[in-house]
């Protein structure tokens, strides 16, 4: 996949898929990964984020080749659905973050 450089203030992103799919679009003459689920993970700057807990199995290339390409009679789209479960995650500094917010409200 292409490399993307994001600004420093942007949160660190992780894939929602445990294993990056080799393709999410399968058409005659074009097979690529075009669809992604991205989630931010906790960091020193952002105490809250997500962690991938599981992701749905993707079809294999052999399964698609049986029907030549997508869409077909079993797959109504030319894109594979990317499905994953994310868990809410906090870092060790999350309680400090809440404490500082409550202190700021008391001082106001």
CSV table of N, CA, C and O in Angstrom, one decimal:
chain,number,residue,atom,x,y,z
A,1,UNK,N,0.8,-1.2,0.0
A,1,UNK,CA,0.0,0.0,0.0
A,1,UNK,C,0.9,1.3,0.0
A,1,UNK,O,2.0,1.2,0.5
A,2,UNK,N,0.3,2.3,-0.5
A,2,UNK,CA,1.1,3.6,-0.5
A,2,UNK,C,1.3,4.1,0.9
A,2,UNK,O,0.5,3.9,1.8
A,3,UNK,N,2.4,4.8,1.0
A,3,UNK,CA,2.7,5.4,2.3
A,3,UNK,C,2.1,6.8,2.4
A,3,UNK,O,2.2,7.6,1.4
A,4,UNK,N,1.6,7.1,3.5
A,4,UNK,CA,1.0,8.4,3.8
A,4,UNK,C,1.6,9.1,5.0
A,4,UNK,O,1.7,8.4,6.0
A,5,UNK,N,2.0,10.3,4.9
A,5,UNK,CA,2.6,11.0,6.0
A,5,UNK,C,1.5,12.0,6.5
A,5,UNK,O,1.1,12.9,5.8
A,6,UNK,N,1.1,11.8,7.8
A,6,UNK,CA,0.1,12.7,8.4
A,6,UNK,C,0.7,13.7,9.3
A,6,UNK,O,1.8,13.5,9.8
A,7,UNK,N,0.1,14.9,9.5
A,7,UNK,CA,0.7,15.9,10.4
A,7,UNK,C,0.8,15.3,11.8
A,7,UNK,O,0.1,14.3,12.2
A,8,UNK,N,1.8,15.9,12.6
A,8,UNK,CA,2.1,15.4,13.9
A,8,UNK,C,0.8,15.4,14.8
A,8,UNK,O,0.7,14.5,15.6
A,9,UNK,N,-0.1,16.3,14.6
A,9,UNK,CA,-1.2,16.4,15.5
A,9,UNK,C,-2.3,15.4,15.2
A,9,UNK,O,-3.2,15.2,16.0
A,10,UNK,N,-2.1,14.6,14.1
A,10,UNK,CA,-3.1,13.6,13.7
A,10,UNK,C,-2.9,12.4,14.6
A,10,UNK,O,-1.7,12.0,14.9
A,11,UNK,N,-3.9,11.7,15.1
A,11,UNK,CA,-3.7,10.5,15.9
A,11,UNK,C,-3.1,9.4,15.2
A,11,UNK,O,-3.2,9.3,14.0
A,12,UNK,N,-2.4,8.5,15.9
A,12,UNK,CA,-1.8,7.3,15.3
A,12,UNK,C,-2.9,6.4,14.9
A,12,UNK,O,-3.8,6.0,15.7
A,13,UNK,N,-2.9,5.9,13.7
A,13,UNK,CA,-4.0,5.1,13.2
A,13,UNK,C,-3.5,3.6,13.0
A,13,UNK,O,-2.4,3.4,12.7
A,14,UNK,N,-4.4,2.7,13.4
A,14,UNK,CA,-4.1,1.3,13.2
A,14,UNK,C,-5.2,0.7,12.3
A,14,UNK,O,-6.3,1.2,12.3
A,15,UNK,N,-4.9,-0.4,11.7
A,15,UNK,CA,-5.9,-1.1,10.9
A,15,UNK,C,-6.9,-1.9,11.7
A,15,UNK,O,-6.6,-2.5,12.7
A,16,UNK,N,-8.2,-1.8,11.3
A,16,UNK,CA,-9.2,-2.6,11.9
A,16,UNK,C,-9.1,-4.1,11.6
A,16,UNK,O,-9.7,-4.9,12.3
A,17,UNK,N,-8.3,-4.4,10.6
A,17,UNK,CA,-8.2,-5.8,10.2
A,17,UNK,C,-6.9,-6.4,10.9
A,17,UNK,O,-5.9,-5.8,10.8
A,18,UNK,N,-7.1,-7.6,11.4
A,18,UNK,CA,-5.9,-8.2,12.1
A,18,UNK,C,-4.9,-8.5,11.0
A,18,UNK,O,-3.7,-8.4,11.2
A,19,UNK,N,-5.3,-9.0,9.8
A,19,UNK,CA,-4.5,-9.3,8.7
A,19,UNK,C,-4.9,-8.4,7.5
A,19,UNK,O,-6.1,-8.4,7.2
A,20,UNK,N,-4.0,-7.6,7.0
A,20,UNK,CA,-4.4,-6.7,5.9
A,20,UNK,C,-4.9,-7.5,4.7
A,20,UNK,O,-4.1,-8.4,4.3
A,21,UNK,N,-6.1,-7.3,4.1
A,21,UNK,CA,-6.5,-8.1,3.0
A,21,UNK,C,-5.7,-7.8,1.8
A,21,UNK,O,-5.2,-6.7,1.5
A,22,UNK,N,-5.5,-8.9,1.0
A,22,UNK,CA,-4.7,-8.7,-0.3
A,22,UNK,C,-5.5,-8.0,-1.3
A,22,UNK,O,-5.0,-7.5,-2.3
A,23,UNK,N,-6.8,-8.0,-1.2
A,23,UNK,CA,-7.7,-7.2,-2.1
A,23,UNK,C,-9.0,-7.0,-1.4
A,23,UNK,O,-9.5,-7.7,-0.5
A,24,UNK,N,-9.7,-5.9,-1.7
A,24,UNK,CA,-11.1,-5.6,-1.4
A,24,UNK,C,-11.9,-5.3,-2.6
A,24,UNK,O,-13.1,-5.1,-2.5
A,25,UNK,N,-11.3,-5.2,-3.7
A,25,UNK,CA,-12.0,-5.0,-5.0
A,25,UNK,C,-11.4,-6.0,-6.0
A,25,UNK,O,-10.2,-6.1,-6.1
A,26,UNK,N,-12.3,-6.7,-6.7
A,26,UNK,CA,-11.8,-7.8,-7.6
A,26,UNK,C,-12.7,-7.7,-8.8
A,26,UNK,O,-13.8,-8.1,-8.9
A,27,UNK,N,-12.1,-7.1,-9.8
A,27,UNK,CA,-12.8,-6.9,-11.1
A,27,UNK,C,-11.9,-7.5,-12.2
A,27,UNK,O,-10.7,-7.7,-12.0
A,28,UNK,N,-12.4,-7.7,-13.4
A,28,UNK,CA,-11.6,-8.2,-14.5
A,28,UNK,C,-10.5,-7.1,-14.8
A,28,UNK,O,-10.8,-6.0,-15.0
A,29,UNK,N,-9.3,-7.5,-14.7
A,29,UNK,CA,-8.2,-6.6,-15.0
A,29,UNK,C,-7.8,-5.6,-13.8
A,29,UNK,O,-6.9,-4.8,-14.0
A,30,UNK,N,-8.4,-5.8,-12.7
A,30,UNK,CA,-8.1,-4.8,-11.6
A,30,UNK,C,-8.4,-5.6,-10.2
A,30,UNK,O,-9.6,-5.9,-9.9
A,31,UNK,N,-7.3,-5.8,-9.5
A,31,UNK,CA,-7.4,-6.4,-8.2
A,31,UNK,C,-6.6,-5.6,-7.2
A,31,UNK,O,-5.4,-5.6,-7.3
A,32,UNK,N,-7.2,-4.9,-6.3
A,32,UNK,CA,-6.5,-4.0,-5.3
A,32,UNK,C,-7.2,-4.0,-4.0
A,32,UNK,O,-8.4,-4.2,-3.9
A,33,UNK,N,-6.5,-3.5,-3.0
A,33,UNK,CA,-7.1,-3.2,-1.7
A,33,UNK,C,-7.4,-1.7,-1.8
A,33,UNK,O,-6.5,-0.8,-1.8
A,34,UNK,N,-8.7,-1.4,-1.8
A,34,UNK,CA,-9.2,0.0,-1.8
A,34,UNK,C,-9.9,0.4,-0.6
A,34,UNK,O,-10.2,1.6,-0.3
A,35,UNK,N,-10.4,-0.5,0.2
A,35,UNK,CA,-11.2,-0.2,1.4
A,35,UNK,C,-10.5,-0.6,2.7
A,35,UNK,O,-9.9,-1.6,2.8
A,36,UNK,N,-10.6,0.3,3.6
A,36,UNK,CA,-9.9,0.1,4.9
A,36,UNK,C,-10.8,0.5,6.1
A,36,UNK,O,-11.7,1.4,5.9
A,37,UNK,N,-10.6,0.0,7.2
A,37,UNK,CA,-11.1,0.4,8.5
A,37,UNK,C,-9.9,0.9,9.3
A,37,UNK,O,-9.0,0.1,9.6
A,38,UNK,N,-9.9,2.2,9.6
A,38,UNK,CA,-8.8,2.7,10.4
A,38,UNK,C,-9.4,3.2,11.8
A,38,UNK,O,-10.5,3.8,11.8
A,39,UNK,N,-8.6,3.1,12.8
A,39,UNK,CA,-9.0,3.6,14.1
A,39,UNK,C,-7.8,4.2,14.8
A,39,UNK,O,-6.7,3.8,14.6
A,40,UNK,N,-8.1,5.2,15.7
A,40,UNK,CA,-7.0,5.8,16.4
A,40,UNK,C,-6.7,4.9,17.6
A,40,UNK,O,-7.6,4.4,18.2
A,41,UNK,N,-5.4,4.9,18.0
A,41,UNK,CA,-5.0,4.2,19.2
A,41,UNK,C,-4.6,5.2,20.2
A,41,UNK,O,-4.2,6.3,19.9
A,42,UNK,N,-4.6,4.8,21.5
A,42,UNK,CA,-4.1,5.7,22.5
A,42,UNK,C,-2.7,6.0,22.4
A,42,UNK,O,-1.9,5.2,21.9
A,43,UNK,N,-2.3,7.2,22.8
A,43,UNK,CA,-0.9,7.7,22.8
A,43,UNK,C,-0.6,8.6,23.9
A,43,UNK,O,-1.5,8.8,24.8
A,44,UNK,N,0.6,9.1,24.0
A,44,UNK,CA,0.9,10.1,25.1
A,44,UNK,C,0.0,11.3,25.0
A,44,UNK,O,-0.4,11.9,26.0
A,45,UNK,N,-0.3,11.7,23.7
A,45,UNK,CA,-1.1,12.9,23.5
A,45,UNK,C,-2.6,12.7,23.6
A,45,UNK,O,-3.4,13.5,23.9
A,46,UNK,N,-3.1,11.4,23.3
A,46,UNK,CA,-4.5,11.1,23.2
A,46,UNK,C,-4.7,9.8,24.1
A,46,UNK,O,-4.3,8.7,23.7
A,47,UNK,N,-5.3,9.9,25.2
A,47,UNK,CA,-5.4,8.8,26.1
A,47,UNK,C,-6.4,7.7,25.7
A,47,UNK,O,-6.4,6.7,26.3
A,48,UNK,N,-7.3,8.1,24.7
A,48,UNK,CA,-8.3,7.2,24.4
A,48,UNK,C,-8.2,6.7,22.9
A,48,UNK,O,-7.7,7.4,22.1
A,49,UNK,N,-8.6,5.5,22.7
A,49,UNK,CA,-8.5,5.0,21.3
A,49,UNK,C,-9.1,3.6,21.2
A,49,UNK,O,-10.0,3.2,22.1
A,50,UNK,N,-8.7,2.9,20.2
A,50,UNK,CA,-9.3,1.6,19.9
A,50,UNK,C,-8.2,0.5,19.7
A,50,UNK,O,-7.1,0.8,19.4
A,51,UNK,N,-8.6,-0.7,19.9
A,51,UNK,CA,-7.8,-1.9,19.6
A,51,UNK,C,-8.6,-2.9,18.9
A,51,UNK,O,-9.8,-3.1,19.2
A,52,UNK,N,-8.1,-3.5,17.8
A,52,UNK,CA,-8.8,-4.5,17.1
A,52,UNK,C,-8.9,-5.7,17.9
A,52,UNK,O,-7.9,-6.2,18.4
A,53,UNK,N,-10.1,-6.3,18.0
A,53,UNK,CA,-10.2,-7.5,18.7
A,53,UNK,C,-10.4,-8.7,17.8
A,53,UNK,O,-10.0,-9.8,18.1
A,54,UNK,N,-11.1,-8.5,16.7
A,54,UNK,CA,-11.2,-9.5,15.7
A,54,UNK,C,-11.7,-8.9,14.4
A,54,UNK,O,-12.3,-7.8,14.4
A,55,UNK,N,-11.5,-9.6,13.3
A,55,UNK,CA,-12.0,-9.2,12.0
A,55,UNK,C,-12.5,-10.4,11.2
A,55,UNK,O,-12.1,-11.5,11.4
A,56,UNK,N,-13.5,-10.1,10.4
A,56,UNK,CA,-14.2,-11.1,9.6
A,56,UNK,C,-13.2,-11.7,8.5
A,56,UNK,O,-12.3,-11.0,8.0
A,57,UNK,N,-13.4,-13.0,8.3
A,57,UNK,CA,-12.6,-13.6,7.3
A,57,UNK,C,-12.9,-13.0,5.9
A,57,UNK,O,-14.0,-12.8,5.5
A,58,UNK,N,-11.8,-12.8,5.1
A,58,UNK,CA,-12.0,-12.2,3.8
A,58,UNK,C,-12.0,-13.4,2.8
A,58,UNK,O,-11.4,-14.4,3.0
A,59,UNK,N,-12.7,-13.3,1.7
A,59,UNK,CA,-12.7,-14.3,0.7
A,59,UNK,C,-11.3,-14.5,0.0
A,59,UNK,O,-10.5,-13.5,0.0
A,60,UNK,N,-11.0,-15.7,-0.4
A,60,UNK,CA,-9.7,-15.9,-1.0
A,60,UNK,C,-9.9,-15.6,-2.5
A,60,UNK,O,-11.0,-15.6,-3.1
A,61,UNK,N,-8.7,-15.4,-3.2
A,61,UNK,CA,-8.7,-15.2,-4.6
A,61,UNK,C,-9.4,-16.4,-5.3
A,61,UNK,O,-10.1,-16.2,-6.3
A,62,UNK,N,-9.1,-17.6,-4.9
A,62,UNK,CA,-9.7,-18.8,-5.5
A,62,UNK,C,-11.2,-18.8,-5.4
A,62,UNK,O,-11.9,-19.2,-6.4
A,63,UNK,N,-11.7,-18.3,-4.3
A,63,UNK,CA,-13.2,-18.3,-4.1
A,63,UNK,C,-13.8,-17.3,-5.1
A,63,UNK,O,-14.9,-17.5,-5.7
A,64,UNK,N,-13.1,-16.2,-5.4
A,64,UNK,CA,-13.6,-15.2,-6.3
A,64,UNK,C,-13.5,-15.7,-7.7
A,64,UNK,O,-14.4,-15.5,-8.6
A,65,UNK,N,-12.4,-16.3,-8.0
A,65,UNK,CA,-12.1,-16.8,-9.4
A,65,UNK,C,-13.2,-17.7,-9.9
A,65,UNK,O,-13.4,-17.8,-11.1
A,66,UNK,N,-13.8,-18.5,-9.0
A,66,UNK,CA,-14.9,-19.4,-9.4
A,66,UNK,C,-16.0,-18.7,-10.2
A,66,UNK,O,-16.6,-19.2,-11.0
A,67,UNK,N,-16.1,-17.4,-9.9
A,67,UNK,CA,-17.2,-16.6,-10.5
A,67,UNK,C,-16.6,-15.5,-11.4
A,67,UNK,O,-17.3,-14.6,-11.8
A,68,UNK,N,-15.3,-15.6,-11.8
A,68,UNK,CA,-14.6,-14.7,-12.6
A,68,UNK,C,-14.2,-13.5,-11.9
A,68,UNK,O,-13.0,-13.1,-11.9
A,69,UNK,N,-15.2,-12.7,-11.4
A,69,UNK,CA,-14.9,-11.5,-10.7
A,69,UNK,C,-16.1,-11.1,-9.8
A,69,UNK,O,-17.0,-11.9,-9.7
A,70,UNK,N,-16.0,-9.9,-9.3
A,70,UNK,CA,-17.1,-9.4,-8.5
A,70,UNK,C,-17.6,-8.1,-9.2
A,70,UNK,O,-16.8,-7.4,-9.8
A,71,UNK,N,-18.9,-7.8,-9.2
A,71,UNK,CA,-20.0,-8.6,-8.6
A,71,UNK,C,-20.3,-9.8,-9.4
A,71,UNK,O,-20.0,-10.0,-10.5
A,72,UNK,N,-21.1,-10.7,-8.7
A,72,UNK,CA,-21.5,-12.0,-9.3
A,72,UNK,C,-22.8,-12.4,-8.6
A,72,UNK,O,-23.3,-11.7,-7.7
A,73,UNK,N,-23.3,-13.6,-8.9
A,73,UNK,CA,-24.5,-14.1,-8.3
A,73,UNK,C,-24.5,-14.3,-6.8
A,73,UNK,O,-25.5,-14.3,-6.1
A,74,UNK,N,-23.3,-14.4,-6.2
A,74,UNK,CA,-23.1,-14.6,-4.8
A,74,UNK,C,-22.6,-13.4,-4.1
A,74,UNK,O,-22.8,-13.3,-2.9
A,75,UNK,N,-22.0,-12.5,-4.8
A,75,UNK,CA,-21.4,-11.3,-4.2
A,75,UNK,C,-21.9,-10.1,-5.0
A,75,UNK,O,-21.5,-9.8,-6.1
A,76,UNK,N,-22.9,-9.3,-4.4
A,76,UNK,CA,-23.6,-8.3,-5.1
A,76,UNK,C,-22.8,-7.0,-5.4
A,76,UNK,O,-23.3,-6.1,-6.0
A,77,UNK,N,-21.6,-6.9,-4.9
A,77,UNK,CA,-20.8,-5.7,-5.0
A,77,UNK,C,-19.4,-6.1,-5.6
A,77,UNK,O,-19.0,-7.2,-5.5
A,78,UNK,N,-18.8,-5.1,-6.2
A,78,UNK,CA,-17.4,-5.3,-6.6
A,78,UNK,C,-16.4,-5.0,-5.5
A,78,UNK,O,-15.2,-5.1,-5.7
A,79,UNK,N,-16.9,-4.7,-4.3
A,79,UNK,CA,-16.1,-4.5,-3.1
A,79,UNK,C,-16.4,-5.5,-2.1
A,79,UNK,O,-17.6,-5.9,-1.9
A,80,UNK,N,-15.4,-6.0,-1.4
A,80,UNK,CA,-15.6,-6.9,-0.2
A,80,UNK,C,-16.0,-6.1,1.0
A,80,UNK,O,-15.4,-5.0,1.2
A,81,UNK,N,-16.9,-6.6,1.8
A,81,UNK,CA,-17.2,-5.9,3.1
A,81,UNK,C,-16.0,-6.1,4.0
A,81,UNK,O,-15.6,-7.2,4.3
A,82,UNK,N,-15.5,-5.0,4.6
A,82,UNK,CA,-14.4,-5.1,5.6
A,82,UNK,C,-15.1,-4.9,6.9
A,82,UNK,O,-15.7,-3.9,7.2
A,83,UNK,N,-15.1,-6.0,7.7
A,83,UNK,CA,-15.8,-6.0,9.0
A,83,UNK,C,-14.9,-6.4,10.1
A,83,UNK,O,-14.1,-7.3,10.0
A,84,UNK,N,-14.9,-5.6,11.2
A,84,UNK,CA,-14.1,-5.8,12.3
A,84,UNK,C,-14.7,-5.4,13.6
A,84,UNK,O,-15.6,-4.6,13.6
A,85,UNK,N,-14.3,-5.9,14.7
A,85,UNK,CA,-14.7,-5.5,16.0
A,85,UNK,C,-13.6,-4.8,16.7
A,85,UNK,O,-12.4,-5.2,16.7
A,86,UNK,N,-13.9,-3.6,17.2
A,86,UNK,CA,-12.9,-2.8,17.9
A,86,UNK,C,-13.3,-2.7,19.4
A,86,UNK,O,-14.4,-2.6,19.7
A,87,UNK,N,-12.2,-2.7,20.2
A,87,UNK,CA,-12.5,-2.5,21.7
A,87,UNK,C,-12.0,-1.1,22.1
A,87,UNK,O,-11.0,-0.6,21.6
A,88,UNK,N,-12.7,-0.5,23.0
A,88,UNK,CA,-12.3,0.8,23.5
A,88,UNK,C,-11.1,0.6,24.4
A,88,UNK,O,-11.1,-0.4,25.2
A,89,UNK,N,-10.1,1.4,24.2
A,89,UNK,CA,-8.8,1.2,25.0
A,89,UNK,C,-8.4,2.6,25.5
A,89,UNK,O,-8.5,3.6,24.9
A,90,UNK,N,-7.8,2.5,26.7
A,90,UNK,CA,-7.2,3.8,27.3
A,90,UNK,C,-5.8,3.4,27.6
A,90,UNK,O,-5.4,2.3,27.9
A,91,UNK,N,-5.0,4.5,27.7
A,91,UNK,CA,-3.6,4.3,28.1
A,91,UNK,C,-3.5,4.5,29.6
A,91,UNK,O,-4.5,4.8,30.3
A,92,UNK,N,-2.3,4.4,30.2
A,92,UNK,CA,-2.1,4.5,31.6
A,92,UNK,C,-2.4,5.9,32.1
A,92,UNK,O,-2.6,6.2,33.3
A,93,UNK,N,-2.4,6.9,31.2
A,93,UNK,CA,-2.5,8.3,31.6
A,93,UNK,C,-4.0,8.8,31.5
A,93,UNK,O,-4.3,10.0,31.7
A,94,UNK,N,-4.9,7.9,31.1
A,94,UNK,CA,-6.3,8.3,30.9
A,94,UNK,C,-6.9,8.9,32.2
A,94,UNK,O,-7.6,9.9,32.2
A,95,UNK,N,-6.6,8.3,33.4
A,95,UNK,CA,-7.2,8.8,34.6
A,95,UNK,C,-6.6,10.2,34.9
A,95,UNK,O,-7.3,11.1,35.4
A,96,UNK,N,-5.3,10.4,34.6
A,96,UNK,CA,-4.7,11.7,34.8
A,96,UNK,C,-5.4,12.7,34.0
A,96,UNK,O,-5.6,13.9,34.4
A,97,UNK,N,-5.8,12.3,32.8
A,97,UNK,CA,-6.4,13.3,31.8
A,97,UNK,C,-7.8,13.7,32.4
A,97,UNK,O,-8.1,14.9,32.5
A,98,UNK,N,-8.6,12.7,32.9
A,98,UNK,CA,-9.8,13.1,33.5
A,98,UNK,C,-9.7,13.9,34.8
A,98,UNK,O,-10.4,14.9,35.0
A,99,UNK,N,-8.7,13.6,35.6
A,99,UNK,CA,-8.4,14.4,36.8
A,99,UNK,C,-8.1,15.8,36.4
A,99,UNK,O,-8.6,16.8,37.0
A,100,UNK,N,-7.2,16.0,35.4
A,100,UNK,CA,-6.9,17.4,35.0
A,100,UNK,C,-8.1,18.2,34.5
A,100,UNK,O,-8.2,19.4,34.7
A,101,UNK,N,-9.0,17.5,33.8
A,101,UNK,CA,-10.2,18.1,33.3
A,101,UNK,C,-11.1,18.6,34.5
A,101,UNK,O,-11.6,19.7,34.5
A,102,UNK,N,-11.3,17.7,35.5
A,102,UNK,CA,-12.1,18.1,36.6
A,102,UNK,C,-11.5,19.2,37.4
A,102,UNK,O,-12.2,20.1,37.9
A,103,UNK,N,-10.2,19.2,37.5
A,103,UNK,CA,-9.5,20.3,38.2
A,103,UNK,C,-9.7,21.6,37.5
A,103,UNK,O,-9.9,22.6,38.2
A,104,UNK,N,-9.6,21.6,36.2
A,104,UNK,CA,-9.8,22.8,35.4
A,104,UNK,C,-11.2,23.4,35.6
A,104,UNK,O,-11.4,24.6,35.6
A,105,UNK,N,-12.2,22.5,35.7
A,105,UNK,CA,-13.6,22.9,35.8
A,105,UNK,C,-13.8,23.5,37.2
A,105,UNK,O,-14.5,24.5,37.4
A,106,UNK,N,-13.1,22.9,38.2
A,106,UNK,CA,-13.2,23.5,39.6
A,106,UNK,C,-12.6,24.8,39.7
A,106,UNK,O,-13.1,25.7,40.4
A,107,UNK,N,-11.5,25.1,38.9
A,107,UNK,CA,-10.8,26.4,39.0
A,107,UNK,C,-11.6,27.5,38.2
A,107,UNK,O,-11.3,28.6,38.5
A,108,UNK,N,-12.5,27.1,37.4
A,108,UNK,CA,-13.2,28.1,36.6
A,108,UNK,C,-14.3,28.7,37.4
A,108,UNK,O,-14.8,28.4,38.3
